[in-house]
Coordinates of C-alpha atoms and ligand atoms in Angstrom, one line a residue:
X1 CA 0.2 0.5 -0.1
X2 CA 1.3 3.5 -0.7
X3 CA 2.9 5.6 1.9
X4 CA 0.1 8.6 1.4
X5 CA -3.0 6.1 2.0
X6 CA -1.9 5.8 5.4
X7 CA -4.1 8.6 7.2
X8 CA -3.5 10.7 10.3
X9 CA -5.6 8.3 12.7
X10 CA -6.0 4.9 12.1
X11 CA -9.0 4.1 13.8
X12 CA -10.2 0.8 14.4
X13 CA -13.9 -0.8 14.2
X14 CA -15.6 -1.5 17.1
X15 CA -15.9 -5.0 15.7
X16 CA -12.1 -5.1 16.0
X17 CA -11.4 -4.4 19.3
X18 CA -9.6 -7.4 20.9
X19 CA -12.1 -10.3 22.3
X20 CA -9.1 -11.8 24.1
X21 CA -6.1 -10.8 25.6
X22 CA -2.3 -12.5 24.6
X23 CA -0.3 -13.4 27.5
X24 CA 3.1 -13.5 26.4
X25 CA 3.7 -15.8 29.3
X26 CA 2.9 -18.5 27.2
X27 CA 5.7 -18.1 24.3
X28 CA 8.0 -17.4 26.6
X29 CA 10.6 -19.8 26.9
X30 CA 12.0 -19.0 30.0
X31 CA 9.4 -18.5 32.4
X32 CA 9.0 -15.2 34.5
X33 CA 9.9 -16.3 38.0
X34 CA 7.2 -17.2 40.6
X35 CA 6.2 -15.0 43.6
X36 CA 7.8 -16.5 47.0
X37 CA 6.6 -15.9 50.5
X38 CA 8.1 -13.7 52.3
X39 CA 8.9 -15.9 55.5
X40 CA 9.2 -19.3 53.5
X41 CA 10.4 -18.0 50.6
X42 CA 8.6 -21.1 48.5
X43 CA 6.4 -19.9 45.5
X44 CA 3.0 -18.6 46.6
X45 CA -0.1 -20.6 46.5
X46 CA -2.7 -19.7 44.9
X47 CA -4.4 -20.2 48.4
X48 CA -1.7 -17.8 50.0
X49 CA -2.6 -15.2 46.7
X50 CA -6.2 -15.4 47.0
X51 CA -5.9 -13.3 50.9
X52 CA -4.7 -10.6 49.1
X53 CA -6.3 -10.5 45.6
X54 CA -9.5 -11.7 43.6
X55 CA -9.4 -15.6 42.6
X56 CA -9.6 -14.7 39.1
X57 CA -6.9 -12.7 39.1
X58 CA -4.8 -15.0 41.1
X59 CA -5.7 -17.6 38.6
X60 CA -4.4 -15.3 35.6
X61 CA -1.6 -14.4 37.8
X62 CA -0.3 -17.8 37.8
X63 CA -1.3 -18.9 34.1
X64 CA 1.7 -19.4 32.1
X65 CA 0.4 -21.2 29.3
X66 CA -2.9 -19.7 27.9
X67 CA -2.0 -17.8 25.3
X68 CA -5.2 -16.3 24.7
X69 CA -7.6 -15.4 27.8
X70 CA -11.5 -14.2 27.1
X71 CA -12.5 -10.7 27.9
X72 CA -15.3 -11.0 29.4
X73 CA -18.7 -9.0 28.3
X74 CA -19.0 -6.6 30.6
X75 CA -15.7 -5.4 30.1
X76 CA -15.9 -5.1 26.7
X77 CA -18.6 -3.2 26.8
X78 CA -17.0 -1.1 29.1
X79 CA -13.6 -0.8 26.6
X80 CA -16.2 0.5 24.4
X81 CA -16.7 3.6 25.9
X82 CA -13.0 4.5 24.6
X83 CA -11.7 2.1 22.8
X84 CA -10.7 0.9 20.6
X85 CA -7.2 4.0 20.9
X86 CA -6.8 5.7 17.7
X87 CA -3.0 5.1 16.3
X88 CA -1.8 8.0 15.2
X89 CA 0.7 8.5 12.4
X90 CA 3.0 11.6 13.3
X91 CA 3.5 13.3 9.9
X92 CA 3.6 16.8 11.8
X93 CA 6.5 15.2 14.3
X94 CA 8.3 13.7 11.4
X95 CA 8.4 16.8 8.9
X96 CA 9.6 18.5 11.9
X97 CA 12.2 16.6 12.3
X98 CA 12.8 16.4 9.0
X99 CA 13.8 12.6 9.4
X100 CA 13.1 9.8 7.4
X101 CA 11.8 7.8 10.0
X102 CA 8.2 7.2 10.1
X103 CA 7.0 7.8 13.7
X104 CA 3.8 6.1 14.9
X105 CA 1.7 6.2 18.3
X106 CA -1.1 4.2 20.5
X107 CA -2.7 7.2 21.9
X108 CA -4.1 5.8 25.3
X109 CA -4.9 9.6 26.8
X110 CA -9.0 9.2 25.5
X111 CA -10.3 8.7 28.7
X112 CA -11.0 10.9 31.9
X113 CA -8.4 9.0 34.0
X114 CA -5.7 9.9 30.9
X115 CA -3.9 6.9 30.6
X116 CA -4.1 3.5 29.9
X117 CA -4.7 2.4 33.4
X118 CA -8.0 2.1 33.0
X119 CA -7.8 -0.8 30.6
X120 CA -6.3 -2.7 34.2
X121 CA -8.8 -1.0 36.3
X122 CA -11.8 -2.2 34.7
X123 CA -11.0 -6.0 34.5
X124 CA -9.9 -5.6 38.2
X125 CA -13.2 -4.2 39.4
X126 CA -14.8 -6.3 37.4
X127 CA -13.3 -9.5 39.4
X128 CA -13.7 -8.3 42.2
X129 CA -17.4 -7.9 41.6
X130 CA -17.8 -11.1 40.3
X131 CA -16.6 -12.5 43.5
X132 CA -18.9 -10.4 45.8
X133 CA -16.8 -8.0 47.1
X134 CA -17.5 -4.7 49.0
X135 CA -14.3 -3.4 48.0
X136 CA -10.9 -2.5 46.9
X137 CA -8.3 -0.9 48.6
X138 CA -4.8 0.7 46.5
X139 CA -2.1 3.0 46.0
X140 CA -1.2 5.3 43.7
X141 CA 1.2 7.6 42.9
X142 CA 0.7 10.2 39.9
X143 CA -2.8 9.2 40.9
X144 CA -3.8 8.0 37.2
X145 CA -4.1 4.8 38.9
X146 CA -6.4 6.0 41.5
X147 CA -8.2 8.0 39.1
X148 CA -9.0 5.0 36.5
X149 CA -9.5 2.8 39.5
X150 CA -12.2 4.9 40.9
X151 CA -13.9 5.2 37.7
X152 CA -14.2 1.8 37.0
X153 CA -15.5 1.0 40.7
X154 CA -17.9 3.8 40.0
X155 CA -19.3 2.3 37.2
X156 CA -19.6 -1.1 39.0
X157 CA -20.8 0.3 42.1
X158 CA -18.1 -0.9 44.5
X159 CA -16.1 0.8 47.7
X160 CA -12.6 2.3 46.4
X161 CA -9.8 3.2 49.2
X162 CA -6.7 5.2 47.6
X163 CA -3.8 5.6 49.4
X164 CA -1.9 8.5 47.5
X165 CA 2.4 9.1 47.9
X166 CA 2.3 12.0 49.8
X167 CA 4.0 14.0 47.3
X168 CA 2.0 13.7 44.7
X169 CA -0.9 14.5 47.1
X170 CA 0.2 17.8 47.7
X171 CA 1.4 18.7 43.9
X172 CA -1.9 17.8 42.4
X173 CA -5.0 18.6 44.7
X174 CA -7.0 18.5 41.6
X175 CA -5.8 14.6 40.8
X176 CA -7.4 14.0 44.4
X177 CA -11.0 15.8 43.7
X178 CA -11.4 14.0 40.5
X179 CA -11.0 10.8 42.7
X180 CA -13.3 12.1 45.2
X181 CA -15.6 13.2 42.5
X182 CA -16.0 9.7 41.2
X183 CA -16.6 8.0 45.1
X184 CA -13.1 6.8 46.4
X185 CA -11.7 7.9 49.4
X186 CA -8.2 9.5 49.5
X187 CA -5.1 9.2 52.1
X188 CA -1.9 11.1 51.6
X189 CA 0.5 7.9 52.3
X190 CA 2.6 6.9 54.6
X191 CA -0.2 7.8 57.0
X192 CA -1.3 7.1 60.6
X193 CA -3.7 5.1 59.5
X194 CA -2.2 2.1 59.1
X195 CA 0.3 0.0 61.4
X196 CA 3.1 0.0 58.4
X197 CA 2.3 4.1 58.0
X198 CA 3.0 4.9 61.6
X199 CA 6.5 3.1 61.0
X200 CA 7.7 4.4 58.0
X201 CA 6.9 7.6 59.9
X202 CA 8.6 6.9 62.4
X203 CA 12.1 5.7 60.7
X204 CA 11.8 8.4 57.7
X205 CA 10.3 11.6 59.6
X206 CA 9.2 14.1 56.8
X207 CA 9.5 11.5 53.6
X208 CA 8.0 12.6 50.8
X209 CA 6.6 8.6 50.3
X210 CA 6.8 6.2 47.2
X211 CA 4.4 3.7 45.6
X212 CA 6.4 1.1 47.9
X213 CA 5.1 2.7 51.2
X214 CA 1.5 3.4 49.8
X215 CA 1.6 0.1 48.7
X216 CA 1.9 -1.5 51.9
X217 CA -0.5 0.3 53.6
X218 CA -3.1 -0.5 51.2
X219 CA -2.4 -4.1 51.6
X220 CA -2.4 -4.0 55.0
X221 CA -6.3 -2.3 55.0
X222 CA -7.1 -4.9 52.6
X223 CA -6.7 -7.8 54.2
X224 CA -7.2 -6.7 57.9
X225 CA -11.1 -5.0 56.6
X226 CA -13.8 -8.2 55.2
X227 CA -15.0 -7.9 52.3
X228 CA -11.9 -6.2 50.8
X229 CA -9.0 -6.8 48.5
X230 CA -6.1 -5.3 47.4
X231 CA -5.4 -4.1 43.2
X232 CA -2.4 -2.9 42.1
X233 CA -2.2 -1.0 38.6
X234 CA 1.1 -2.4 37.3
X235 CA 4.2 -5.1 37.5
X236 CA 2.1 -8.3 38.4
X237 CA 1.3 -10.7 35.3
X238 CA -2.1 -9.8 35.3
X239 CA -1.8 -6.4 34.6
X240 CA 0.1 -6.7 31.9
X241 CA -2.0 -9.2 30.4
X242 CA -5.0 -6.9 30.7
X243 CA -2.1 -3.8 29.1
X244 CA -1.8 -6.5 25.7
X245 CA -5.2 -4.8 24.7
X246 CA -3.3 -2.3 23.8
X247 CA -0.7 -4.0 21.7
X248 CA -3.4 -6.3 20.2
X249 CA -5.4 -3.2 18.8
X250 CA -1.8 -1.2 17.8
X251 CA -1.0 -4.7 15.6
X252 CA -4.4 -5.1 14.1
X253 CA -4.1 -1.6 13.0
X254 CA -1.0 -2.0 11.9
X255 CA -1.3 -5.1 10.1
X256 CA -4.4 -3.3 8.6
X257 CA -2.4 -0.7 6.3
X258 CA 0.4 -3.5 6.2
X259 CA 2.7 -1.8 8.0
X260 CA 5.6 -3.4 10.3
X261 CA 7.3 -1.4 13.2
X262 CA 11.3 -1.2 13.2
X263 CA 11.4 -0.2 16.7
X264 CA 9.2 -0.3 19.3
X265 CA 9.2 2.1 22.3
X266 CA 7.1 2.8 25.6
X267 CA 8.4 4.0 28.8
X268 CA 8.5 2.0 32.1
X269 CA 7.5 2.4 35.1
X270 CA 6.2 -0.8 36.5
X271 CA 6.3 -2.1 33.2
X272 CA 2.4 -2.2 32.1
X273 CA 2.2 0.0 29.3
X274 CA 5.0 -1.0 27.9
X275 CA 4.7 -5.1 28.5
X276 CA 1.0 -4.2 27.1
X277 CA 2.1 -2.8 24.2
X278 CA 4.9 -5.2 22.6
X279 CA 3.6 -8.1 23.8
X280 CA 2.0 -9.3 20.5
X281 CA 5.1 -8.2 18.9
X282 CA 7.2 -9.8 21.5
X283 CA 5.1 -13.3 21.0
X284 CA 6.1 -13.2 17.1
X285 CA 9.9 -12.8 18.0
X286 CA 9.5 -15.4 20.9
X287 CA 8.3 -17.9 18.7
X288 CA 10.7 -16.4 15.7
X289 CA 8.2 -15.2 13.5
X290 CA 9.2 -11.5 13.3
X291 CA 12.5 -10.0 14.5
X292 CA 11.7 -6.6 16.4
X293 CA 13.8 -4.0 18.4
X294 CA 12.0 -3.3 21.9
X295 CA 13.1 -0.2 23.7
X296 CA 11.8 0.1 27.9
X297 CA 12.7 4.3 28.5
X298 CA 13.1 4.8 32.2
X299 CA 14.1 7.9 34.4
X300 CA 17.7 8.4 35.3
X301 CA 16.2 9.2 38.8
X302 CA 14.9 5.9 39.0
X303 CA 16.5 3.3 36.7
X304 CA 15.4 -0.1 38.2
X305 CA 16.6 -1.9 34.7
X306 CA 19.5 0.2 33.4
X307 CA 21.4 0.4 37.0
X308 CA 19.1 -2.1 39.0
X309 CA 20.3 -5.5 39.9
X310 CA 18.6 -8.8 39.0
X311 CA 16.8 -10.1 42.2
X312 CA 14.4 -11.2 44.2
X313 CA 13.4 -8.3 46.2
X314 CA 9.8 -6.9 48.4
X315 CA 7.0 -5.2 46.1
X316 CA 6.7 -2.8 48.7
X317 CA 8.6 -0.5 51.5
X318 CA 6.9 -2.6 54.5
X319 CA 8.2 -5.9 53.4
X320 CA 4.4 -7.4 53.6
X321 CA 3.8 -8.1 49.9
X322 CA 5.4 -11.3 48.7
X323 CA 8.8 -11.1 47.0
X324 CA 9.5 -11.0 43.5
X325 CA 12.5 -11.2 41.0
X326 CA 13.1 -8.6 39.1
X327 CA 15.1 -5.6 38.2
X328 CA 15.5 -3.6 41.1
X329 CA 16.6 -0.6 42.9
X330 CA 15.5 -2.4 46.5
X331 CA 12.3 -2.0 48.0
X332 CA 14.1 0.6 50.5
X333 CA 15.2 3.2 47.7
X334 CA 13.0 6.5 47.8
X335 CA 13.9 8.0 44.8
X336 CA 14.3 12.0 44.6
X337 CA 11.3 14.0 43.5
X338 CA 11.3 13.2 39.8
X339 CA 7.7 14.9 38.2
X340 CA 7.2 11.6 36.4
X341 CA 5.3 10.0 39.3
X342 CA 4.2 6.5 37.9
X343 CA 7.7 5.8 37.1
X344 CA 9.0 6.3 40.4
X345 CA 8.5 2.2 41.7
X346 CA 11.7 0.6 42.7
X347 CA 10.9 -2.6 40.9
X348 CA 9.8 -3.6 37.5
X349 CA 7.2 -6.5 35.8
X350 CA 8.9 -9.9 36.4
X351 CA 8.0 -10.2 32.4
X352 CA 9.7 -7.9 30.8
X353 CA 12.9 -8.0 33.6
X354 CA 13.2 -12.0 32.3
X355 CA 13.0 -10.8 28.5
X356 CA 15.4 -7.7 29.5
X357 CA 17.5 -10.1 30.8
X358 CA 17.4 -12.8 28.2
X359 CA 18.3 -10.0 26.0
X360 CA 15.1 -9.6 23.7
X361 CA 14.5 -5.9 24.9
X362 CA 16.9 -3.0 25.6
X363 CA 16.6 -0.5 28.3
X364 CA 17.8 3.2 28.2
X365 CA 17.0 6.1 30.9
X366 CA 16.7 9.8 30.5
X367 CA 17.2 12.6 32.7
X368 CA 13.9 14.7 33.0
X369 CA 14.6 18.0 31.5
X370 CA 15.8 16.4 28.0
X371 CA 12.4 14.5 28.6
X372 CA 10.3 17.9 29.1
X373 CA 11.8 19.1 25.8
X374 CA 10.4 16.8 24.0
X375 CA 7.4 16.6 25.7
X376 CA 7.2 20.4 24.2
X377 CA 8.4 19.6 21.3
X378 CA 5.7 17.1 20.8
X379 CA 2.5 19.4 22.2
X380 CA 3.7 22.0 19.7
X381 CA 3.3 20.0 16.9
X382 CA 1.2 17.2 17.1
X383 CA -1.5 19.1 19.8
X384 CA -1.2 16.5 22.2
X385 CA 0.0 17.6 25.9
X386 CA 1.5 14.1 26.9
X387 CA 2.0 13.3 30.6
X388 CA 5.4 13.4 31.9
X389 CA 5.7 9.7 31.9
X390 CA 4.9 9.0 28.3
X391 CA 7.4 11.6 27.0
X392 CA 9.9 9.2 28.1
X393 CA 9.1 7.4 25.0
X394 CA 8.5 10.5 23.0
X395 CA 12.3 11.5 24.0
X396 CA 13.5 8.3 22.7
X397 CA 11.1 7.9 19.5
X398 CA 12.2 11.5 18.6
X399 CA 16.1 9.9 19.7
X400 CA 15.3 7.3 17.4
X401 CA 14.0 9.6 14.3
X402 CA 17.1 12.1 14.7
X403 CA 19.3 8.9 14.4
X404 CA 17.9 7.9 11.0
X405 CA 18.0 11.3 9.6
X406 CA 22.3 11.2 10.3
X407 CA 21.7 7.2 8.6
X408 CA 19.0 7.8 6.0
X409 CA 17.3 4.8 6.9
X410 CA 13.5 5.0 6.7
X411 CA 12.7 3.5 10.0
X412 CA 9.5 2.6 11.5
X413 CA 9.1 3.3 15.0
X414 CA 6.1 2.6 17.3
X415 CA 5.8 4.2 20.7
X416 CA 3.3 4.3 23.5
X417 CA 1.8 7.5 24.4
X418 CA 0.1 6.2 27.5
X419 CA -1.5 9.9 28.3
X420 CA -2.1 13.7 28.7
X421 CA -0.1 15.4 31.5
X422 CA -3.6 18.4 32.3
X423 CA -2.6 17.9 36.0
X424 CA 1.0 17.7 35.8
X425 CA 1.0 21.7 35.4
X426 CA 3.4 22.5 37.7
X427 CA 6.0 20.3 36.3
X428 CA 5.7 22.2 32.7
X429 CA 5.9 25.3 34.9
X430 CA 9.3 24.6 36.7
X431 CA 10.2 23.7 33.2
X432 CA 9.5 26.7 31.5
X433 CA 11.0 28.5 34.4
X434 CA 14.4 27.2 34.2
X435 CA 14.1 25.3 37.8
X436 CA 13.9 22.0 36.8
X437 CA 16.6 19.9 38.0
X438 CA 18.0 16.4 36.9
X439 CA 18.6 13.9 39.7
X440 CA 20.2 11.0 39.6
X441 CA 21.9 8.9 42.1
X442 CA 25.3 8.3 42.8
X443 CA 26.3 4.9 43.0
X444 CA 26.5 5.4 46.4
X445 CA 22.8 5.9 47.0
X446 CA 22.1 3.0 44.8
X447 CA 24.0 0.8 47.3
X448 CA 21.9 1.5 50.4
X449 CA 19.1 0.5 48.2
X450 CA 20.6 -2.8 47.3
X451 CA 22.2 -3.2 50.4
X452 CA 18.4 -3.8 51.7
X453 CA 17.9 -6.4 49.6
X454 CA 16.4 -9.8 50.8
X455 CA 19.5 -11.8 51.7
X456 CA 18.5 -16.1 51.1
Ligands
LIG501 C1 1.1 4.9 35.7 C2 1.8 5.7 34.2 C3 3.1 4.9 33.7 C4 3.8 3.9 33.9 O1 3.4 2.6 34.6 P1 3.6 1.2 33.4 O2 2.8 0.5 34.3 O3 5.1 1.4 33.5 O4 3.1 1.2 32.4 C5 3.0 5.5 32.2 N1 2.2 6.8 31.4 C6 1.1 6.8 32.3 C7 0.5 7.8 31.7 C8 0.8 6.9 33.7 O5 0.1 6.6 34.0

């Protein structure tokens, strides 16, 4: 098909929306390492996991074999309110960069939560409701996950208790109000409402919190409140599974126009959008049917893949969660306040960690001022005001497109534009005023986190 025929926006029909999630673990030669019980160091059993998570989600978490899993009708109907999401050909950005590269992005910001997180929120809330639970608890960093979960819970009439990382709670009062509009209760973390929160506050007075702290608090409340379970917005296998809807749609849209990406790029916090976007393409690579370059982009201030170690670690600061084998900076690592709150997690999805470890994926880290430069450049030509997290992927996509300009290669680049940045204007303001700083932890800073890794 000739170049001109590719529209600016490729929309799929509603009927082309995936009816199944794709489970990349089915095609992985080396499966991701299992979650371990922190006390016995034995793999977590379904029964143990069911004390924290819903039954059906535990099944999905442990399923390394089923290649496809049906998306229940009720979830598909919810998806239809904002999906299929557009795949955009960034003609204007290409023009601006004067690159021979062809750039595409899959835009997940077309819903009120402003990010891809709604794809998993509705699935997790649905299974909680099916199980007859009263409510769910969770953590949120920048606020996108909390917002997404509040929306899903409002839709299904479930109670929603959100522990929000304190620095975001203070920086983003409007986020908090969006969650309350959807009926969630929002508590800044660490808080004195939980035992683990009180302990963390005593050990680190004045801390601005971290995702790891907020997780510990949310898990404590879920396990001690009748009719509640905990849900997590990233990192877990089940979340990557739900997010595969992004990749399956992207691949369907590209296949429709006979386009094959050479490079696929995503920002990586806990790995869910990246894992979801690359899943069907990675499946082809794992089965030896096609080859792609995959690039994970993370903040230089929280470099779990590029500077972390591959080891079993706690998923949370309070050390109440199971141990996961992942690239990690240590659960005690509290990153400097970075404006991409959704990327401030110390660890990384076990699936992506294993794929990276086995050489199927690359990773790079970028500094936040260069991320905001890319964000602004993108906003001015493509119109969308990107989230700081998403802008990490924009940075890498622009860098790859500029490399093509040097070499004259006409590569096709696909990146995930995970969301919009309307609630991040304080960060944009800092950038515009020249007040934004690049924090890069020293090796000694990282060593403190590594020293706290569980030893066995
Ligand atoms: C949460 C978030 C991310 C990072 O989370 P992953 O699980 O790594 O995808 C990226 N972009 C946006 C807009 C987010 O809200």
